[in-house]
mmCIF file of N, CA and C in Angstrom:
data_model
loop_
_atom_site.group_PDB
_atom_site.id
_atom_site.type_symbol
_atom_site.label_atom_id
_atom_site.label_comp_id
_atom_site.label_asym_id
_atom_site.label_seq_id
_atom_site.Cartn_x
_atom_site.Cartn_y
_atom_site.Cartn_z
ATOM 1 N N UNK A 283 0.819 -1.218 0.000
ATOM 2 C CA UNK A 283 0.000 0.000 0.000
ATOM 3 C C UNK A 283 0.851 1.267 0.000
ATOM 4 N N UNK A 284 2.018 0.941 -0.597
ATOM 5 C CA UNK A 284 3.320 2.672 -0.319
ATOM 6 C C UNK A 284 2.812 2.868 -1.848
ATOM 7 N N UNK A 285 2.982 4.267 -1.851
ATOM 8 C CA UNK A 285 3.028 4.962 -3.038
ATOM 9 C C UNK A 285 4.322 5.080 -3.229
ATOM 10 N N UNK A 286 4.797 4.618 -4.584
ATOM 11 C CA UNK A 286 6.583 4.697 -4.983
ATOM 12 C C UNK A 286 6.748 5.690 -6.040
ATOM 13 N N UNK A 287 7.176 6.615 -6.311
ATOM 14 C CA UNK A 287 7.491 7.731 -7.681
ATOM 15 C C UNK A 287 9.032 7.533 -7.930
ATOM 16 N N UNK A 288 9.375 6.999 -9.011
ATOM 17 C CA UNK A 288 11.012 7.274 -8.974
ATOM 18 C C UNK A 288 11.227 8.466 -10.067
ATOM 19 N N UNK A 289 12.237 8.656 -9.953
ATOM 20 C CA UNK A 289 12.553 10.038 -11.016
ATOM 21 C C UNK A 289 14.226 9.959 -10.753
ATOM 22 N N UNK A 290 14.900 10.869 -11.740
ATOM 23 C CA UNK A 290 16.486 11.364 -12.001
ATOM 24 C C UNK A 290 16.937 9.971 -12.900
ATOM 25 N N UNK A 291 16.387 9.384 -13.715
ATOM 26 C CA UNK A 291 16.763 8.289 -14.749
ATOM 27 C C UNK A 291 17.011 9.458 -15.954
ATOM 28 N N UNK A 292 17.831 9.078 -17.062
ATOM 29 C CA UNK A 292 18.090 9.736 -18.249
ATOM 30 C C UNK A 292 19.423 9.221 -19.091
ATOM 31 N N UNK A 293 19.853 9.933 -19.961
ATOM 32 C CA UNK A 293 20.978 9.511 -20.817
ATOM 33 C C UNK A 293 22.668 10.001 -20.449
ATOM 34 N N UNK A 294 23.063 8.763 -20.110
ATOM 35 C CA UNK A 294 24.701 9.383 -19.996
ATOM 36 C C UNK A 294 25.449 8.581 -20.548
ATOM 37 N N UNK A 295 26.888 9.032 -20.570
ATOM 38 C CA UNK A 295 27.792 8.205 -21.023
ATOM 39 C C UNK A 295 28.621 7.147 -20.367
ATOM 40 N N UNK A 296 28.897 6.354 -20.487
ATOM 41 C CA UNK A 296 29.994 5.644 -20.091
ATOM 42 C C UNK A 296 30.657 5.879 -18.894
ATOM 43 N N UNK A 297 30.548 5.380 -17.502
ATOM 44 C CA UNK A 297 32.027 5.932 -17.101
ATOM 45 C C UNK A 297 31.574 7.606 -16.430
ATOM 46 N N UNK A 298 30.169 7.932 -16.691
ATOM 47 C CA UNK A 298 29.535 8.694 -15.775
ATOM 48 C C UNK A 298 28.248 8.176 -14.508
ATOM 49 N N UNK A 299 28.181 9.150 -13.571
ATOM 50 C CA UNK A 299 27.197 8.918 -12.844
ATOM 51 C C UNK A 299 26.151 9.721 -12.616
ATOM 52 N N UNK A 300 25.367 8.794 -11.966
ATOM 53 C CA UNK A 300 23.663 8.960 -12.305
ATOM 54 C C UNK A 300 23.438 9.019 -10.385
ATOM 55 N N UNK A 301 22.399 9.452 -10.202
ATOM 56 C CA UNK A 301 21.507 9.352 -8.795
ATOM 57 C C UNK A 301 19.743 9.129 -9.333
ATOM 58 N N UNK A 302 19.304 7.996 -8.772
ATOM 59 C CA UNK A 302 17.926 7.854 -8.884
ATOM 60 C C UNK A 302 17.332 8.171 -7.526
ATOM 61 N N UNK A 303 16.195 8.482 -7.456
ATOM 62 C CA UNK A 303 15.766 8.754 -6.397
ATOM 63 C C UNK A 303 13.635 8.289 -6.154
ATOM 64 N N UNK A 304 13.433 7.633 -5.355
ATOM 65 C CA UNK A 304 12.225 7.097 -5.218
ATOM 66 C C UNK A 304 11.606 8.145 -3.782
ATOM 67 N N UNK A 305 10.660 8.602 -3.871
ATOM 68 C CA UNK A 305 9.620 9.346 -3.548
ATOM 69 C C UNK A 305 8.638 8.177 -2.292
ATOM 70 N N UNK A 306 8.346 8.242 -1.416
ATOM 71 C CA UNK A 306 7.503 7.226 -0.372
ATOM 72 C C UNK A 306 6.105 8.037 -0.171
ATOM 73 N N UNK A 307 5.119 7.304 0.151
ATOM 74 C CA UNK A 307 4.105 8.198 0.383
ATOM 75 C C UNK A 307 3.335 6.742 0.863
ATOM 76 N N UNK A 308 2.383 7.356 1.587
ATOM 77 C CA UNK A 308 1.052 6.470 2.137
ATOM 78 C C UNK A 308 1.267 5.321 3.151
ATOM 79 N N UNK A 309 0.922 4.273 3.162
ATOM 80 C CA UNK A 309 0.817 3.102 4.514
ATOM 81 C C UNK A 309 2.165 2.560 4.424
ATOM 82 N N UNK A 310 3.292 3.181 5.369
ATOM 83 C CA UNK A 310 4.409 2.527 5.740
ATOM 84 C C UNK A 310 4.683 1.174 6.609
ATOM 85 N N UNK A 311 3.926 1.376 7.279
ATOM 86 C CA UNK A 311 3.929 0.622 8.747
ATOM 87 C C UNK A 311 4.516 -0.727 8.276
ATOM 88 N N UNK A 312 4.038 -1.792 7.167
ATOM 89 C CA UNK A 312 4.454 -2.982 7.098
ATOM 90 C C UNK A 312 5.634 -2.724 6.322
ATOM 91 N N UNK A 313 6.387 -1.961 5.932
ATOM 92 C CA UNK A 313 7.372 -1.649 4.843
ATOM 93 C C UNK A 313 8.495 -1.689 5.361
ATOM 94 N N UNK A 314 9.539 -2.513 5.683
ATOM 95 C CA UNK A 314 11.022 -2.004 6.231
ATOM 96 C C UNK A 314 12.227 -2.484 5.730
ATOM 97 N N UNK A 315 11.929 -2.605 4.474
ATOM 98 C CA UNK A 315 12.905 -2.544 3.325
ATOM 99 C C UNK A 315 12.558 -1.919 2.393
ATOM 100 N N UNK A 316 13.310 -1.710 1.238
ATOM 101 C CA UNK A 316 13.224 -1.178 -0.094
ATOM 102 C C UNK A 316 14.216 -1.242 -0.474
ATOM 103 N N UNK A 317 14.261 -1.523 -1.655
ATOM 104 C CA UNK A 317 15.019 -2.154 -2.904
ATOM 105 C C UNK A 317 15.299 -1.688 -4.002
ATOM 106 N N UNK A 318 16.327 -1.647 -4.864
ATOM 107 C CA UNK A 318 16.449 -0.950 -6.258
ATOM 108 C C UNK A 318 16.178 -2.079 -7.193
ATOM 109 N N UNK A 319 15.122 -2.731 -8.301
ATOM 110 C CA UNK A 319 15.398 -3.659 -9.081
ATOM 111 C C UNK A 319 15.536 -2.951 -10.691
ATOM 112 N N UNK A 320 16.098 -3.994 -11.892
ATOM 113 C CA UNK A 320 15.922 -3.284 -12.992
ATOM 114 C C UNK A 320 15.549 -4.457 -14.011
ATOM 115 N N UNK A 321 15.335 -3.743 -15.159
ATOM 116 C CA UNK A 321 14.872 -4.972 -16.335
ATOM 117 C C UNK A 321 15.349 -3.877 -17.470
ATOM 118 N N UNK A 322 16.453 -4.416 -18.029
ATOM 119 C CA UNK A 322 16.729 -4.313 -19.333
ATOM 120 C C UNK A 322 16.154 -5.069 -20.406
ATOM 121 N N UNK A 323 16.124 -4.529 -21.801
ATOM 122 C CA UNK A 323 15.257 -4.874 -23.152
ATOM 123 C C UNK A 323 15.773 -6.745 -23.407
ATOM 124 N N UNK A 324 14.525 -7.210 -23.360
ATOM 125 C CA UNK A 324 15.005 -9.077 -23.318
ATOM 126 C C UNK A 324 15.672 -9.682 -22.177
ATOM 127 N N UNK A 325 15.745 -9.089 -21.257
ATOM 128 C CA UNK A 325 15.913 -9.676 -19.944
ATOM 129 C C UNK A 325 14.981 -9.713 -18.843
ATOM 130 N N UNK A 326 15.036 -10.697 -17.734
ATOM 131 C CA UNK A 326 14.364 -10.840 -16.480
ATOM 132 C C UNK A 326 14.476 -9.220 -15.696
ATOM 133 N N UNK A 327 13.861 -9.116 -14.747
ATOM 134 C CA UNK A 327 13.866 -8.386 -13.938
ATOM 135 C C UNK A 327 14.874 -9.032 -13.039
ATOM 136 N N UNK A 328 15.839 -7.902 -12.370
ATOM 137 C CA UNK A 328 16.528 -8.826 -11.598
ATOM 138 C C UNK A 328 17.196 -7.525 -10.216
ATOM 139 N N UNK A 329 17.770 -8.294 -9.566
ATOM 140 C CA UNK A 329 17.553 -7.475 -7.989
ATOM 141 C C UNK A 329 18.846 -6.400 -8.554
ATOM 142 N N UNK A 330 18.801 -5.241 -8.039
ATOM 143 C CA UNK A 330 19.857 -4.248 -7.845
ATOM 144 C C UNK A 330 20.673 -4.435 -6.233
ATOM 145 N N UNK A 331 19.761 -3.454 -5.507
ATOM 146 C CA UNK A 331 20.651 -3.327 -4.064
ATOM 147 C C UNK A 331 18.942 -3.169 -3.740
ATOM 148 N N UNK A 332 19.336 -3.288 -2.132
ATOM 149 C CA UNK A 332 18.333 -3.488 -0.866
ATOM 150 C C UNK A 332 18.649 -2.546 0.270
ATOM 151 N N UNK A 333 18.176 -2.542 1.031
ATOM 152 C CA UNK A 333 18.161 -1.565 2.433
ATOM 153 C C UNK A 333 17.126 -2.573 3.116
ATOM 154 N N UNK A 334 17.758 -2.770 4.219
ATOM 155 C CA UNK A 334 16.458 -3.173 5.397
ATOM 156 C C UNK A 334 17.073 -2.206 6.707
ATOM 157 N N UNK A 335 16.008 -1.896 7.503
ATOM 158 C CA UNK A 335 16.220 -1.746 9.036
ATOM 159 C C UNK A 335 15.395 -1.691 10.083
ATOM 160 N N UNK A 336 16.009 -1.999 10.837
ATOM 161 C CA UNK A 336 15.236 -2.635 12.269
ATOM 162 C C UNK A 336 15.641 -1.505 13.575
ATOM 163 N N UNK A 337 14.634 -0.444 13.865
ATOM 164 C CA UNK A 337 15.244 0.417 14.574
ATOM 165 C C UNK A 337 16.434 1.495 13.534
ATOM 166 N N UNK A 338 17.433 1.257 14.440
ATOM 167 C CA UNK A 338 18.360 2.896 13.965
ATOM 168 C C UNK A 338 19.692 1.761 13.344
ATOM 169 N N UNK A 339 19.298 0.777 13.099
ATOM 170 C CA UNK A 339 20.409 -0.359 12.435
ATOM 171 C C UNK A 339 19.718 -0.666 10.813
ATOM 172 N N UNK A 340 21.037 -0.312 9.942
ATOM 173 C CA UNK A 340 20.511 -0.922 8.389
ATOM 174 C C UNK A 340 21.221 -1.794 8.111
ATOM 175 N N UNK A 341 20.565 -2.610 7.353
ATOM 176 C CA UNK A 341 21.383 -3.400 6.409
ATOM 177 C C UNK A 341 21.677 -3.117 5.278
ATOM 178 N N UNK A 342 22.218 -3.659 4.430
ATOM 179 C CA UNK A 342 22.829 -3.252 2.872
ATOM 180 C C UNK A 342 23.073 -4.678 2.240
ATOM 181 N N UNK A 343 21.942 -4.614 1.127
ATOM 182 C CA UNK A 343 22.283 -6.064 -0.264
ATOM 183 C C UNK A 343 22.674 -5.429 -1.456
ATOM 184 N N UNK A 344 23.772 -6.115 -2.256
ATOM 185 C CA UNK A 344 23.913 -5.769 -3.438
ATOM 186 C C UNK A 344 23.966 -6.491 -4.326
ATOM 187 N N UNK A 345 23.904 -6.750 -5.728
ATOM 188 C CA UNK A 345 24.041 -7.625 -6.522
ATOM 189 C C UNK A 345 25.552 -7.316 -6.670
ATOM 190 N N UNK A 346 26.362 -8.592 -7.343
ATOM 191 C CA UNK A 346 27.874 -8.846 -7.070
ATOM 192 C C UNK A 346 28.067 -7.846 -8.376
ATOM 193 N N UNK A 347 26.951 -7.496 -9.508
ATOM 194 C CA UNK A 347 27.360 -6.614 -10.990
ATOM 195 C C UNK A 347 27.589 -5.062 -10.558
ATOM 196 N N UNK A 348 27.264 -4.445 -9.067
ATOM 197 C CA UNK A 348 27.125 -3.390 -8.931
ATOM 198 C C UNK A 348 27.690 -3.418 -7.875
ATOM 199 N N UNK A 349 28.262 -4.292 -7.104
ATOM 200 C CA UNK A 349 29.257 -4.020 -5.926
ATOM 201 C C UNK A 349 30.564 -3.155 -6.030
ATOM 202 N N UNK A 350 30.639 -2.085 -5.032
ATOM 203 C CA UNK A 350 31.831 -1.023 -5.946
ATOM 204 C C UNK A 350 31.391 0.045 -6.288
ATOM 205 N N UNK A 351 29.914 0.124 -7.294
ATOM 206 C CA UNK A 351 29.897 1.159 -7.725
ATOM 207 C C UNK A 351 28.693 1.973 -7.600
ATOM 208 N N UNK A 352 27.717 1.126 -7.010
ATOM 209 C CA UNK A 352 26.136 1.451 -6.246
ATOM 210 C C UNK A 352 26.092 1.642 -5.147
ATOM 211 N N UNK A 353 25.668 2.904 -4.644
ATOM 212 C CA UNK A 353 25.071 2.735 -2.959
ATOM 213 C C UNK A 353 24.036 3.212 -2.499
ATOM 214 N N UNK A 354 22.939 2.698 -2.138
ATOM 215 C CA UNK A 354 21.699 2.715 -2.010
ATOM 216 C C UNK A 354 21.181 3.434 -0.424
ATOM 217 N N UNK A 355 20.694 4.147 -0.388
ATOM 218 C CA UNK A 355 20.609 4.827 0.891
ATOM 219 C C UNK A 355 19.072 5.392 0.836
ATOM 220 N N UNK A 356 19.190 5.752 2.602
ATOM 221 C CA UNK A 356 17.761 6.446 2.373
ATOM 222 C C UNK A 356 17.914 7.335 3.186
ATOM 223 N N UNK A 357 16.809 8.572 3.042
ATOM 224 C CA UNK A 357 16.670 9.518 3.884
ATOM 225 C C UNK A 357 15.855 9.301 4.103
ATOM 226 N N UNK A 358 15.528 9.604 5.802
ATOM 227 C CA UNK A 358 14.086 9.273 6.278
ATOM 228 C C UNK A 358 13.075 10.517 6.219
ATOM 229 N N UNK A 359 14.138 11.456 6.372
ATOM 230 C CA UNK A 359 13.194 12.636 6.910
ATOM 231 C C UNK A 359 12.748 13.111 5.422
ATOM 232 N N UNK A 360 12.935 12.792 4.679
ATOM 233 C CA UNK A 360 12.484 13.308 2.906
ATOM 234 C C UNK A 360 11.485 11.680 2.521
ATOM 235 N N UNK A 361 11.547 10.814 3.631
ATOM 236 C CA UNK A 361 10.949 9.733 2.820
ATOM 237 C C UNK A 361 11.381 9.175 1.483
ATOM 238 N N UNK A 362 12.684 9.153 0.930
ATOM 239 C CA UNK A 362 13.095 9.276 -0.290
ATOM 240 C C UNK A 362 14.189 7.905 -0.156
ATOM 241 N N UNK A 363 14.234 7.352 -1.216
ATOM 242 C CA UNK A 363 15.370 6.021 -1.396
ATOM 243 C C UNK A 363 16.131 6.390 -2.315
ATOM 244 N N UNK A 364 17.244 6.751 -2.231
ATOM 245 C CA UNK A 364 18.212 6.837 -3.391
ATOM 246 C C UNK A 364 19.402 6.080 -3.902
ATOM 247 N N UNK A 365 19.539 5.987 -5.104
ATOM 248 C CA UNK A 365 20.507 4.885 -5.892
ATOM 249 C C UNK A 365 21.496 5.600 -6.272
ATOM 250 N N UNK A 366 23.133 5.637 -5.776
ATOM 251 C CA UNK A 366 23.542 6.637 -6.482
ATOM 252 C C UNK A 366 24.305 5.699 -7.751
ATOM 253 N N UNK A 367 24.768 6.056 -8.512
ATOM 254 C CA UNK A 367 25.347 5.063 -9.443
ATOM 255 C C UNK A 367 26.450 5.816 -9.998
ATOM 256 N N UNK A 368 27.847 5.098 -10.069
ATOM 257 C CA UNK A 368 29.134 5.651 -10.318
ATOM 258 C C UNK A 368 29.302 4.817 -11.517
ATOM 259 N N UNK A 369 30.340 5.042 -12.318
ATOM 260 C CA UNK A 369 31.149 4.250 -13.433
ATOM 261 C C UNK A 369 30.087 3.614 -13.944
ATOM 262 N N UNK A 370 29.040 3.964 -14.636
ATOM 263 C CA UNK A 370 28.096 3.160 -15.177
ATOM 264 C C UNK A 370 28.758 2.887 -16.314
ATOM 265 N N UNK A 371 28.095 1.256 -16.543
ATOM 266 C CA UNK A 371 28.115 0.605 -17.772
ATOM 267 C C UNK A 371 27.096 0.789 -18.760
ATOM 268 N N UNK A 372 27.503 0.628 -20.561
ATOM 269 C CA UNK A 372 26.293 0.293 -20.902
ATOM 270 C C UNK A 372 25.448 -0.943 -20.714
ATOM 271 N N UNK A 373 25.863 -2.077 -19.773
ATOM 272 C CA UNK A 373 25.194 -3.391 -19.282
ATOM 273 C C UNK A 373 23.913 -2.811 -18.266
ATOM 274 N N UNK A 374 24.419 -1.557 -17.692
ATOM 275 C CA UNK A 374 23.718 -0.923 -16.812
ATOM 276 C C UNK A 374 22.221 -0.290 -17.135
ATOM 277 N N UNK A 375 22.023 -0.120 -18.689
ATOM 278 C CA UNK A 375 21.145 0.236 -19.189
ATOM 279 C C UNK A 375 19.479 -0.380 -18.834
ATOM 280 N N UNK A 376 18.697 0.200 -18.328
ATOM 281 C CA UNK A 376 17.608 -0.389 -17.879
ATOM 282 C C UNK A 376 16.591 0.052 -17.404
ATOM 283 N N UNK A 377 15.367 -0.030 -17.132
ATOM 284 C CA UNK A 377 14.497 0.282 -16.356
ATOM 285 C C UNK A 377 15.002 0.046 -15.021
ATOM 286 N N UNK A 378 14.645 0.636 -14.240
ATOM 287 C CA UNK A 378 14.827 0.946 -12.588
ATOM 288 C C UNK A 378 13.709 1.461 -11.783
ATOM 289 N N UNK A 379 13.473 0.281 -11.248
ATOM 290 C CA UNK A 379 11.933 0.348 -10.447
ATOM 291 C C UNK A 379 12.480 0.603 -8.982
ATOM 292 N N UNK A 380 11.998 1.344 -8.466
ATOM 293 C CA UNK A 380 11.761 0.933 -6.900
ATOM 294 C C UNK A 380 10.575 0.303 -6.158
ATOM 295 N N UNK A 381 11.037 -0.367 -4.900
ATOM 296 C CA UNK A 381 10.068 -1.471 -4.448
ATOM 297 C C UNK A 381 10.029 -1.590 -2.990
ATOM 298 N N UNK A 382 9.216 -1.450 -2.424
ATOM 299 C CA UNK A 382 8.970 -1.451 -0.443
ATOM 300 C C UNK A 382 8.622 -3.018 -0.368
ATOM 301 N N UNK A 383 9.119 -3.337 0.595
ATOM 302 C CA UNK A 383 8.354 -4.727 1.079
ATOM 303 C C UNK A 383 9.523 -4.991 2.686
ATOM 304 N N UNK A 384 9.201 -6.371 2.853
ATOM 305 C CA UNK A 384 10.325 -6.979 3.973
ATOM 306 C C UNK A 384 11.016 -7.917 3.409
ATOM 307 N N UNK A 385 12.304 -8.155 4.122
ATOM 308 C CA UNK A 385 12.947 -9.555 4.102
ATOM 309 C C UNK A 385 13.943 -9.747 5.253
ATOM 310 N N UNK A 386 14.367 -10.918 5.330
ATOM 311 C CA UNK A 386 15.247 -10.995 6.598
ATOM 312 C C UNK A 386 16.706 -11.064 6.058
ATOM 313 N N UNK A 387 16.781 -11.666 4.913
ATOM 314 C CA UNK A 387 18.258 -12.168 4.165
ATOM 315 C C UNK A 387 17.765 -12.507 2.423
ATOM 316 N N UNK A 388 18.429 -12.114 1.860
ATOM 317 C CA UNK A 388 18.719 -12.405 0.513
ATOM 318 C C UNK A 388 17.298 -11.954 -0.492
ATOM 319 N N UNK A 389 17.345 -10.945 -0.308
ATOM 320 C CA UNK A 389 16.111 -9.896 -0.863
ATOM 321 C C UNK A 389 15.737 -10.792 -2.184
ATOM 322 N N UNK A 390 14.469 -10.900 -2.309
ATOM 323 C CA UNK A 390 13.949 -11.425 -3.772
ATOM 324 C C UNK A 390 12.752 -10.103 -4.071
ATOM 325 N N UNK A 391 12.645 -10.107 -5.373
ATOM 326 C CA UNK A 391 11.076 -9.618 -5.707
ATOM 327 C C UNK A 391 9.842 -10.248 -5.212
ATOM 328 N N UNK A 392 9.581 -11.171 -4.865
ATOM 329 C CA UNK A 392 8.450 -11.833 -4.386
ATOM 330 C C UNK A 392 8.522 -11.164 -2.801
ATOM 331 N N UNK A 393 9.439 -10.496 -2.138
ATOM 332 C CA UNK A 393 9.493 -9.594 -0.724
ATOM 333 C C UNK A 393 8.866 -8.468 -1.001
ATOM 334 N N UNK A 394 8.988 -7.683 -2.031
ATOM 335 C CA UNK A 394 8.823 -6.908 -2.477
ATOM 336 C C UNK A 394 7.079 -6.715 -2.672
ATOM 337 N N UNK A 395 5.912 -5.732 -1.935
ATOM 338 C CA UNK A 395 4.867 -5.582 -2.477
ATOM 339 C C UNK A 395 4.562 -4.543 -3.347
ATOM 340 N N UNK A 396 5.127 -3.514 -3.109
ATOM 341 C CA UNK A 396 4.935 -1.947 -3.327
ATOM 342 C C UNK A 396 6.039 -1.396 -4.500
ATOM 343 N N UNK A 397 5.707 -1.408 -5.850
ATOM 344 C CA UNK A 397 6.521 -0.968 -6.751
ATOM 345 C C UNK A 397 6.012 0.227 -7.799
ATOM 346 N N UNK A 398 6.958 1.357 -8.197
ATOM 347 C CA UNK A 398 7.060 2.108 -8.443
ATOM 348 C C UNK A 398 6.919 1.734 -10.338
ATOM 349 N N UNK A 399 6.733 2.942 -10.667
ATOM 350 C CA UNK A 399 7.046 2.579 -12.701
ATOM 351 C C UNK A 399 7.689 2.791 -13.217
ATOM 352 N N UNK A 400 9.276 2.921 -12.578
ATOM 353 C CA UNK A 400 10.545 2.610 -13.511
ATOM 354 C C UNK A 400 11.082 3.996 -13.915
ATOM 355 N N UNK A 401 12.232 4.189 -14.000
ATOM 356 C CA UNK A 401 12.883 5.568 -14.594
ATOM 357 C C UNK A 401 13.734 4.594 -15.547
ATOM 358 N N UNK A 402 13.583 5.375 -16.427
ATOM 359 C CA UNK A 402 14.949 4.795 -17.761
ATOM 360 C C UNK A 402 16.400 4.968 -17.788
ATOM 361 N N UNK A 403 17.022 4.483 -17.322
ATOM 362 C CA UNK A 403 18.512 5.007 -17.537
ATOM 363 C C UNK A 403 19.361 4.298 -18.544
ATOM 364 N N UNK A 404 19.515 5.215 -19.295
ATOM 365 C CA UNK A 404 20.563 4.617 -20.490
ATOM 366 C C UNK A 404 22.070 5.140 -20.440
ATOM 367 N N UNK A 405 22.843 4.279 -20.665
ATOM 368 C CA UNK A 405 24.186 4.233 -21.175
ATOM 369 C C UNK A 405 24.855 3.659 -22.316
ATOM 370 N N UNK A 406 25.129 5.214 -22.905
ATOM 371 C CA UNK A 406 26.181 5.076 -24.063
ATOM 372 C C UNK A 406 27.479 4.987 -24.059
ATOM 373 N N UNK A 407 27.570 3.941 -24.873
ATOM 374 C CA UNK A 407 29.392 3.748 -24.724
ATOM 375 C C UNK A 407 29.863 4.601 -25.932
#
């Protein structure tokens, strides 16, 4: 029941960086994760990075393709999830959803209830 808005997706090059940023709104209460996922053209949807926390303690998941160069954070007081993204690839090219849900370990989409409609980010090599 979260309302998700993502926005700051667009066109860069190679070897530049990007910040996405997801927007929260409405019934938090069951929500204490959120997640970055993406789906590029002919591929699965597949996990980015995660955030969980319990109290004033977070956790941090990443996929092993973006370890290094993603870091996923949140501000609470803006309600906002942000992706920052360094050294992008053009592999990196994709839709980028954001997604609220729970998990305890090893974030899947099926944790995930609450998803957003994707910002586009492309990379040109």
């Amino acid at each position: 029941q979260v309302h998700l808005a993502e926005s700051g997706g667009g066109l860069v090059q190679a070897g530049d960086s990007l910040r996405v940023s997801c927007a929260a709104s409405g019934r938090t209460f069951s929500t204490y994760a959120m997640g970055w996922f993406r789906q590029a053209p002919g591929k699965e949807r597949e996990f980015v990075a995660a955030i969980r926390w319990t109290g004033n303690t977070y956790y941090y998941d990443y996929a092993d393709s973006v370890k290094g160069r993603f870091t996923i954070s949140r501000d609470n007081a803006k309600n906002t999830l942000y992706l920052q993204m360094n050294s992008l690839k053009p592999e990196d090219t994709a839709v980028y959803y954001c997604a609220g849900g729970y998990y305890i370990s090893g974030p899947r989409e099926s944790d995930f209830h609450s998803w957003g409609q994707g910002t586009q980010v492309t990379v040109s090599s």
